Short mmCIF file of C-alpha atoms and ligand atoms in Angstrom, two decimals:
data_model
loop_
_atom_site.label_atom_id
_atom_site.label_comp_id
_atom_site.label_asym_id
_atom_site.label_seq_id
_atom_site.Cartn_x
_atom_site.Cartn_y
_atom_site.Cartn_z
CA MET A 1 106.44 109.69 38.59
CA GLY A 2 110.19 111.82 38.51
CA MET A 3 113.06 112.79 36.74
CA SER A 4 116.44 112.24 37.31
CA LEU A 5 118.49 114.68 35.33
CA VAL A 6 122.21 114.74 34.09
CA LYS A 7 124.35 118.00 33.21
CA GLY A 8 127.58 117.97 33.16
CA ASN A 9 128.97 116.18 35.97
CA TYR A 10 126.65 116.50 38.43
CA GLN A 11 122.81 114.46 38.63
CA LEU A 12 119.88 115.98 39.79
CA SER A 13 116.60 113.59 41.13
CA THR A 14 113.34 114.64 42.76
CA CYS A 15 110.81 112.55 43.10
CA ILE A 16 107.50 112.77 43.93
CA LEU A 17 105.48 112.40 47.37
CA LEU A 18 102.05 112.10 48.75
CA ASN A 19 99.76 114.01 49.49
CA SER A 20 101.27 117.75 48.42
CA GLN A 21 100.24 120.72 48.79
CA LEU A 22 103.80 122.36 46.94
CA ARG A 23 105.02 121.49 43.98
CA THR A 24 108.72 120.76 42.99
CA THR A 25 109.79 121.21 40.13
CA VAL A 26 113.86 121.12 39.03
CA PHE A 27 115.28 123.01 36.05
CA PRO A 28 118.35 122.42 34.90
CA THR A 29 119.53 125.23 33.17
CA LYS A 30 121.94 125.16 30.57
CA THR A 31 121.46 122.06 29.05
CA MET A 32 118.40 119.29 28.09
CA PRO A 33 118.23 116.97 30.42
CA ILE A 34 119.96 113.25 28.95
CA MET A 35 118.19 111.17 31.12
CA CYS A 36 114.60 110.37 31.99
CA SER A 37 113.04 108.19 34.87
CA SER A 38 110.54 106.98 36.51
CA PHE A 39 109.12 105.73 40.34
CA SER A 40 106.45 104.13 40.80
CA LYS A 41 107.05 104.12 44.30
CA PRO A 42 107.58 107.47 47.17
CA LEU A 43 111.54 107.49 47.52
CA PHE A 44 110.43 109.00 51.37
CA SER A 45 107.91 107.28 53.84
CA PHE A 46 107.31 110.62 55.86
CA SER A 47 103.89 110.96 55.35
CA SER A 48 103.85 114.95 55.76
CA PHE A 49 106.05 116.18 53.63
CA LYS A 50 105.12 119.70 52.00
CA ALA A 51 107.55 119.32 48.78
CA PHE A 52 106.99 117.16 45.84
CA SER A 53 108.37 116.87 42.28
CA SER A 54 105.52 117.49 39.61
CA GLN A 55 108.71 118.03 37.08
CA THR A 56 108.15 114.86 33.89
CA SER A 57 109.94 117.50 30.47
CA ALA A 58 112.58 119.94 31.63
CA SER A 59 112.02 123.07 30.87
CA THR A 60 114.87 125.69 29.09
CA SER A 61 114.46 129.19 29.08
CA ASN A 62 113.55 130.71 26.07
CA PRO A 63 116.04 134.00 25.68
CA ASP A 64 113.98 136.25 23.15
CA GLU A 65 111.66 136.25 25.81
CA MET A 66 113.38 138.60 28.27
CA PRO A 67 111.45 141.02 30.11
CA ALA A 68 113.33 144.22 28.83
CA HIS A 69 114.57 146.29 31.24
CA VAL A 70 115.41 145.35 34.55
CA GLY A 71 116.65 146.52 38.16
CA PHE A 72 118.99 144.80 40.44
CA LEU A 73 119.30 146.58 44.54
CA GLY A 74 121.75 145.07 46.45
CA LEU A 75 125.64 145.42 45.56
CA GLY A 76 127.55 143.41 47.51
CA ILE A 77 129.47 140.47 46.96
CA MET A 78 127.17 138.34 45.00
CA GLY A 79 124.72 141.39 43.50
CA SER A 80 127.35 142.83 41.91
CA PRO A 81 128.27 139.51 39.84
CA MET A 82 124.70 138.91 39.24
CA ALA A 83 124.32 142.12 37.86
CA GLN A 84 127.12 141.95 35.50
CA ASN A 85 126.20 138.91 33.85
CA LEU A 86 122.68 139.98 33.12
CA ILE A 87 125.06 142.63 31.45
CA LYS A 88 127.50 141.14 30.22
CA ALA A 89 124.55 139.03 27.95
CA GLY A 90 122.98 142.46 27.02
CA CYS A 91 120.05 143.18 29.16
CA ASN A 92 119.01 146.51 29.94
CA ILE A 93 120.16 147.28 33.59
CA THR A 94 119.22 149.11 36.43
CA VAL A 95 121.04 149.29 39.54
CA TRP A 96 120.69 150.89 42.68
CA ASN A 97 122.59 150.54 46.39
CA ARG A 98 122.52 151.85 49.21
CA THR A 99 126.10 152.49 49.45
CA LYS A 100 126.27 154.46 46.03
CA SER A 101 130.22 154.18 44.84
CA LYS A 102 129.72 150.34 44.37
CA CYS A 103 127.46 150.71 41.41
CA ASP A 104 130.15 153.12 39.75
CA PRO A 105 132.20 149.66 37.83
CA LEU A 106 127.74 147.69 36.59
CA ILE A 107 127.10 151.63 35.08
CA SER A 108 130.95 151.79 33.37
CA LEU A 109 129.69 148.30 31.69
CA GLY A 110 126.59 150.53 31.09
CA ALA A 111 124.19 150.44 33.51
CA LYS A 112 121.27 153.36 34.50
CA TYR A 113 121.29 154.38 37.76
CA LYS A 114 118.24 155.46 39.90
CA SER A 115 118.48 156.80 42.86
CA SER A 116 116.51 155.07 45.27
CA PRO A 117 114.03 151.44 44.50
CA GLU A 118 111.19 153.52 44.69
CA GLU A 119 112.42 154.35 40.68
CA VAL A 120 114.27 151.88 40.37
CA ALA A 121 110.69 149.32 40.66
CA ALA A 122 109.19 152.47 38.60
CA SER A 123 110.78 152.14 35.04
CA CYS A 124 111.82 148.96 35.17
CA ASP A 125 110.17 144.95 34.09
CA VAL A 126 111.68 142.44 37.07
CA THR A 127 113.72 143.97 39.88
CA PHE A 128 115.96 141.41 40.88
CA ALA A 129 117.12 142.29 45.36
CA MET A 130 120.03 140.53 46.51
CA LEU A 131 120.02 142.59 50.48
CA ALA A 132 122.07 141.54 53.08
CA ASP A 133 118.93 139.98 55.50
CA PRO A 134 115.80 140.65 56.76
CA GLU A 135 115.42 143.77 58.18
CA SER A 136 117.39 145.14 55.07
CA ALA A 137 115.29 143.06 52.36
CA LEU A 138 112.14 144.41 54.09
CA ASP A 139 113.39 147.99 54.39
CA VAL A 140 114.45 148.30 50.85
CA ALA A 141 111.54 146.39 49.48
CA CYS A 142 108.65 148.01 52.10
CA GLY A 143 110.75 151.47 53.58
CA GLU A 144 109.71 154.77 52.59
CA HIS A 145 111.45 154.78 48.45
CA GLY A 146 110.60 150.89 49.25
CA ALA A 147 110.59 148.85 45.97
CA ALA A 148 106.56 148.09 46.50
CA ARG A 149 106.38 152.08 45.75
CA GLY A 150 107.64 151.85 42.15
CA MET A 151 105.84 148.65 41.75
CA SER A 152 102.19 148.01 39.73
CA PRO A 153 100.41 145.39 37.52
CA GLY A 154 102.47 144.01 34.64
CA LYS A 155 105.53 144.03 37.09
CA GLY A 156 107.63 141.50 39.34
CA TYR A 157 109.44 141.48 42.00
CA ILE A 158 111.86 138.40 43.52
CA ASP A 159 113.50 138.89 46.59
CA VAL A 160 117.11 136.28 46.26
CA SER A 161 118.25 137.86 49.77
CA THR A 162 118.71 134.67 52.97
CA VAL A 163 116.04 135.72 55.09
CA ASP A 164 113.18 133.73 56.99
CA GLY A 165 110.28 132.92 55.76
CA ALA A 166 108.13 134.98 57.89
CA THR A 167 109.59 138.19 55.88
CA SER A 168 109.64 136.62 52.69
CA LYS A 169 105.93 136.52 52.84
CA LEU A 170 105.54 140.04 54.12
CA ILE A 171 107.60 141.08 51.63
CA GLY A 172 105.32 139.16 48.89
CA THR A 173 102.18 140.85 50.62
CA LYS A 174 103.35 144.25 50.26
CA ILE A 175 104.08 143.78 46.87
CA LYS A 176 101.54 141.65 45.99
CA ASP A 177 98.77 144.51 47.62
CA THR A 178 100.22 146.99 44.19
CA GLY A 179 98.66 144.63 41.38
CA ALA A 180 102.85 143.09 40.41
CA LEU A 181 103.60 139.71 41.15
CA PHE A 182 106.30 138.06 43.69
CA LEU A 183 108.30 136.06 43.93
CA GLU A 184 111.44 134.57 46.88
CA ALA A 185 114.66 133.42 45.09
CA PRO A 186 117.43 133.16 47.43
CA VAL A 187 120.68 130.96 45.51
CA SER A 188 123.00 128.54 46.41
CA GLY A 189 126.29 128.96 46.05
CA SER A 190 128.32 131.94 46.96
CA LYS A 191 131.62 134.48 45.00
CA LYS A 192 132.91 132.19 43.02
CA PRO A 193 129.79 130.86 41.69
CA ALA A 194 127.67 133.99 41.23
CA GLU A 195 130.86 135.30 39.22
CA ASP A 196 130.36 131.62 36.60
CA GLY A 197 126.76 132.09 36.02
CA GLN A 198 126.31 128.96 38.20
CA LEU A 199 124.16 129.33 40.90
CA ILE A 200 121.27 127.02 42.08
CA PHE A 201 117.76 128.46 42.34
CA LEU A 202 115.32 128.38 44.73
CA THR A 203 112.34 129.89 44.16
CA ALA A 204 108.49 129.83 45.61
CA GLY A 205 105.75 132.10 44.84
CA ASP A 206 104.06 133.27 41.35
CA ARG A 207 104.96 130.58 39.32
CA SER A 208 103.90 132.30 35.97
CA LEU A 209 106.87 135.10 36.68
CA PHE A 210 109.01 132.13 37.74
CA GLU A 211 108.77 131.50 33.46
CA MET A 212 108.93 135.38 32.84
CA VAL A 213 112.56 135.05 34.45
CA ALA A 214 113.55 132.37 33.12
CA PRO A 215 115.47 133.22 30.83
CA LEU A 216 117.47 135.99 33.09
CA LEU A 217 117.65 133.12 36.04
CA ASP A 218 119.33 130.92 33.64
CA ILE A 219 121.89 133.73 32.99
CA MET A 220 122.31 133.37 36.14
CA GLY A 221 122.22 130.16 37.27
CA LYS A 222 122.84 126.50 36.71
CA SER A 223 119.66 125.50 37.74
CA ARG A 224 116.82 126.63 39.17
CA PHE A 225 113.63 124.95 41.44
CA PHE A 226 110.01 126.25 41.68
CA LEU A 227 109.00 124.70 45.30
CA GLY A 228 105.60 126.58 45.28
CA ASP A 229 104.48 128.18 47.88
CA VAL A 230 106.45 131.85 49.45
CA GLY A 231 108.48 130.32 52.80
CA ASN A 232 109.74 127.56 50.45
CA GLY A 233 112.48 128.43 49.19
CA ALA A 234 113.48 130.85 52.19
CA ALA A 235 113.20 127.06 53.68
CA MET A 236 114.52 125.55 51.99
CA LYS A 237 117.49 127.95 51.96
CA LEU A 238 117.78 128.03 55.48
CA VAL A 239 117.89 124.26 55.52
CA VAL A 240 120.63 123.82 53.07
CA ASN A 241 122.76 126.60 54.50
CA MET A 242 122.22 124.52 58.54
CA ILE A 243 123.61 121.82 57.48
CA MET A 244 126.52 124.09 55.36
CA GLY A 245 127.46 126.25 58.85
CA SER A 246 127.75 122.48 60.71
CA MET A 247 130.05 120.69 58.48
CA MET A 248 132.25 123.59 58.43
CA ALA A 249 132.65 123.97 62.76
CA SER A 250 132.58 120.29 62.46
CA PHE A 251 135.68 120.74 59.49
CA SER A 252 138.14 123.09 61.55
CA GLU A 253 137.09 121.28 64.85
CA GLY A 254 138.72 118.07 62.70
CA MET A 255 141.65 120.84 61.07
CA LEU A 256 142.51 121.44 64.64
CA LEU A 257 143.17 118.03 66.53
CA SER A 258 145.03 116.79 63.61
CA GLU A 259 147.43 119.56 64.39
CA LYS A 260 146.82 118.76 67.95
CA VAL A 261 148.31 115.49 67.42
CA GLY A 262 150.76 115.92 65.07
CA LEU A 263 149.37 115.46 61.71
CA ASP A 264 149.72 117.61 58.79
CA PRO A 265 146.65 119.16 58.43
CA ARG A 266 147.37 120.27 54.96
CA VAL A 267 147.40 116.29 55.01
CA LEU A 268 143.79 115.63 56.47
CA VAL A 269 142.82 118.28 53.40
CA GLU A 270 144.16 115.43 51.12
CA VAL A 271 142.76 112.51 53.17
CA VAL A 272 139.18 114.24 52.99
CA SER A 273 139.41 115.39 49.19
CA GLN A 274 139.37 111.49 48.25
CA GLY A 275 136.91 110.03 50.91
CA ALA A 276 132.76 110.01 51.43
CA ILE A 277 132.82 113.22 52.80
CA SER A 278 134.96 115.19 49.80
CA SER A 279 133.38 118.40 49.91
CA PRO A 280 134.70 121.17 47.24
CA MET A 281 133.95 123.42 50.33
CA PHE A 282 136.02 121.78 52.37
CA SER A 283 139.06 121.61 49.11
CA MET A 284 138.10 125.07 48.27
CA LYS A 285 138.21 126.83 52.10
CA GLY A 286 140.79 124.14 53.36
CA PRO A 287 144.83 125.00 52.34
CA SER A 288 143.69 129.33 53.53
CA MET A 289 142.05 127.89 56.44
CA VAL A 290 145.53 126.15 57.57
CA GLN A 291 147.64 129.26 56.42
CA SER A 292 144.57 130.74 58.82
CA MET A 293 144.11 132.74 56.01
CA TYR A 294 140.02 133.83 54.59
CA PRO A 295 139.47 135.55 52.08
CA THR A 296 135.33 137.10 52.13
CA ALA A 297 133.28 135.06 49.75
CA PHE A 298 130.99 134.32 52.44
CA PRO A 299 130.74 136.35 55.15
CA LEU A 300 131.26 134.78 58.84
CA LYS A 301 128.28 137.73 59.58
CA HIS A 302 125.90 135.49 56.89
CA GLN A 303 126.26 132.04 58.07
CA GLN A 304 125.93 133.77 61.47
CA LYS A 305 122.31 134.68 60.66
CA ASP A 306 121.42 131.95 58.72
CA LEU A 307 122.06 129.88 61.13
CA ARG A 308 120.62 131.39 63.63
CA LEU A 309 116.91 131.42 60.91
CA ALA A 310 116.85 127.68 60.74
CA LEU A 311 117.19 127.41 64.11
CA GLU A 312 114.33 129.20 64.26
CA LEU A 313 112.37 127.69 61.34
CA ALA A 314 112.99 124.53 63.49
CA GLU A 315 111.63 125.52 66.74
CA SER A 316 108.74 126.41 64.25
CA VAL A 317 108.20 122.49 64.16
CA SER A 318 109.64 121.55 67.51
CA GLN A 319 112.60 119.87 65.66
CA PRO A 320 116.12 118.82 67.72
CA THR A 321 118.64 120.00 65.97
CA PRO A 322 121.47 120.22 68.57
CA ILE A 323 124.94 120.55 66.54
CA ALA A 324 123.72 123.40 64.99
CA ALA A 325 122.66 125.09 67.90
CA ALA A 326 126.19 124.20 68.68
CA ALA A 327 128.31 125.96 65.59
CA ASN A 328 125.91 128.54 65.74
CA GLU A 329 127.67 129.56 69.53
CA LEU A 330 130.57 129.25 67.72
CA TYR A 331 129.87 131.47 64.92
CA LYS A 332 128.72 133.86 67.47
CA VAL A 333 131.35 133.77 69.73
CA ALA A 334 133.66 133.93 65.78
CA LYS A 335 131.38 137.26 65.64
CA SER A 336 132.64 138.46 68.75
CA ARG A 337 136.23 138.44 68.02
CA GLY A 338 135.43 140.90 65.50
CA LEU A 339 135.39 137.80 62.06
CA SER A 340 131.95 138.80 61.06
CA ASP A 341 132.67 140.61 57.60
CA HIS A 342 135.91 137.71 56.90
CA ASP A 343 134.76 134.14 55.17
CA PHE A 344 133.04 131.79 57.37
CA SER A 345 135.61 129.40 57.61
CA ALA A 346 137.24 131.89 59.65
CA VAL A 347 134.79 130.04 62.50
CA ILE A 348 137.98 128.37 62.91
CA GLU A 349 139.34 130.66 64.84
CA ALA A 350 136.90 131.08 67.47
CA LEU A 351 137.80 127.21 68.44
CA LYS A 352 141.90 128.12 68.65
CA ILE A 353 140.58 131.15 70.73
CA LYS A 354 138.56 128.44 73.32
CA LEU A 355 142.10 126.47 72.97
CA GLN A 356 143.82 129.14 74.24
CA THR A 357 141.50 129.56 77.39
CA GLN A 358 141.05 126.74 78.20
CA SER A 359 144.95 126.20 78.46
CA LYS A 360 145.59 128.84 80.98
CA GLU A 361 142.75 127.26 83.25
N1 NDP B 401 128.04 135.95 49.73
C1 NDP B 401 127.91 134.63 49.83
O1 NDP B 401 128.73 133.45 49.63
C2 NDP B 401 126.25 134.51 49.75
C3 NDP B 401 125.63 135.04 49.48
N2 NDP B 401 123.85 134.78 49.99
C4 NDP B 401 122.97 135.84 50.30
O2 NDP B 401 122.63 136.88 50.18
C5 NDP B 401 122.77 137.61 50.46
C6 NDP B 401 124.06 138.51 49.95
O3 NDP B 401 124.87 138.18 50.71
P1 NDP B 401 126.69 139.27 50.11
O4 NDP B 401 125.83 139.94 48.90
O5 NDP B 401 127.26 138.46 50.39
O6 NDP B 401 125.92 140.27 51.30
P2 NDP B 401 127.33 141.70 51.79
O7 NDP B 401 127.36 142.24 53.03
O8 NDP B 401 128.27 142.17 50.64
O9 NDP B 401 125.99 142.81 50.58
C7 NDP B 401 125.05 143.31 51.26
C8 NDP B 401 123.93 144.25 50.37
O10 NDP B 401 123.29 144.33 51.24
C9 NDP B 401 123.07 145.87 51.25
N3 NDP B 401 122.65 146.62 52.57
C10 NDP B 401 122.46 146.34 54.03
N4 NDP B 401 122.14 146.62 54.91
C11 NDP B 401 121.16 147.14 53.83
C12 NDP B 401 120.19 148.32 54.62
N5 NDP B 401 120.20 148.72 55.53
N6 NDP B 401 119.62 149.23 53.56
C13 NDP B 401 120.50 148.68 51.90
N7 NDP B 401 121.03 147.62 51.62
C14 NDP B 401 121.81 147.05 52.66
C15 NDP B 401 124.51 146.11 50.73
O11 NDP B 401 124.72 147.67 51.05
P3 NDP B 401 126.54 148.71 51.02
O12 NDP B 401 127.11 148.13 50.14
O13 NDP B 401 125.53 150.15 50.72
O14 NDP B 401 126.67 147.99 52.75
C16 NDP B 401 125.36 145.05 49.94
O15 NDP B 401 123.88 145.73 48.79
C17 NDP B 401 122.51 137.74 51.73
O16 NDP B 401 121.06 137.31 52.08
C18 NDP B 401 123.47 136.45 52.41
O17 NDP B 401 123.24 135.63 53.18
C19 NDP B 401 122.95 133.99 49.64
C20 NDP B 401 124.42 133.07 49.19
C21 NDP B 401 126.24 132.92 48.92
O1 LIG B 402 124.67 131.32 51.40
C1 LIG B 402 126.37 131.04 51.05
C2 LIG B 402 125.89 129.72 49.54
O2 LIG B 402 127.49 129.65 49.54
O3 LIG B 402 125.36 129.14 48.83
#
């Protein structure tokens, strides 16, 4: 059993695999599916897969059943546009951010402000958190005036930060100890998809909370996957970003090599865009990389964090990931050269530095 859903110019295919512990459900959010089909056989032969699809028909959310009061913690590159889209859609939003000034543009759009995560959680039905890394996600959820202190039965906490599974499980346990519900929901998609309400949510945890916040996810995103137990959303996000980090490192090598052998890297970008390895990421970032410009959409420090966490995930199951490990080293070099807050495409600078070093030897 499975389904294929077509929405706009992309197609999602899901399948059911044998021996499931986990149920994967894919919901394209902004239109109804226009095609469904079934598979009689599993698409993969691996017998130990945990991820399955149990979805046979698409779910559309009901905006009339949105939680009345919504909290948003963490207003960085991603959190600000996500919260802004909720406000524009008419939601009643309360915000908090460590650096208070980042709340001001949202307050001027109508958001309320509370001075701690605890107060936000106490005053809202559901609270979203979009924090930098495992440490900040844990602190904001479970620290002294953390969100968990404001949680109680009937409420929900949705962590959309990119963290490792262990951190997500710890946060989930602390939230659920209060009687509230927990959903991990990291997002795929960067600054522009966040602004355009085109994120992809990779959720896992309490299914009833997933359903309760579906109308909110549908405002901020174009699709939502329900992946079963807490940890699976984090794992999916880390695998995706491991691939992305390696792709960008490889693209950087290609661009520099093309230049070194006398080709125009702008032409390389054009050639790549027309072939089988074409990617929106290469087409969007390539032209500015040629000019050594890296306007930040996805900070390089976060990409390196994701590679580190993905490598730890791979280590935990003894999966060799030599390409990601090599890419991670490059991002570390870039960080050590002060490029942490540049876009992750600035990883190309680490290769330029290497070449300069080599030519001196
Ligand atoms: N940018 C992107 O393209 C994408 C990012 N992500 C992930 O989303 C998350 C947020 O990313 P992004 O918005 O780009 O990151 P930013 O660095 O722009 O924002 C990070 C947020 O975390 C807060 N924060 C950091 N440290 C602490 C702390 N110790 N205590 C409390 N708050 C803290 C920051 O507060 P303050 O303003 O005070 O610094 C800010 O609100 C990350 O996990 C990232 O990996 C996922 C998909 C895409
Ligand atoms: O995490 C980054 C993204 O673009 O997705």
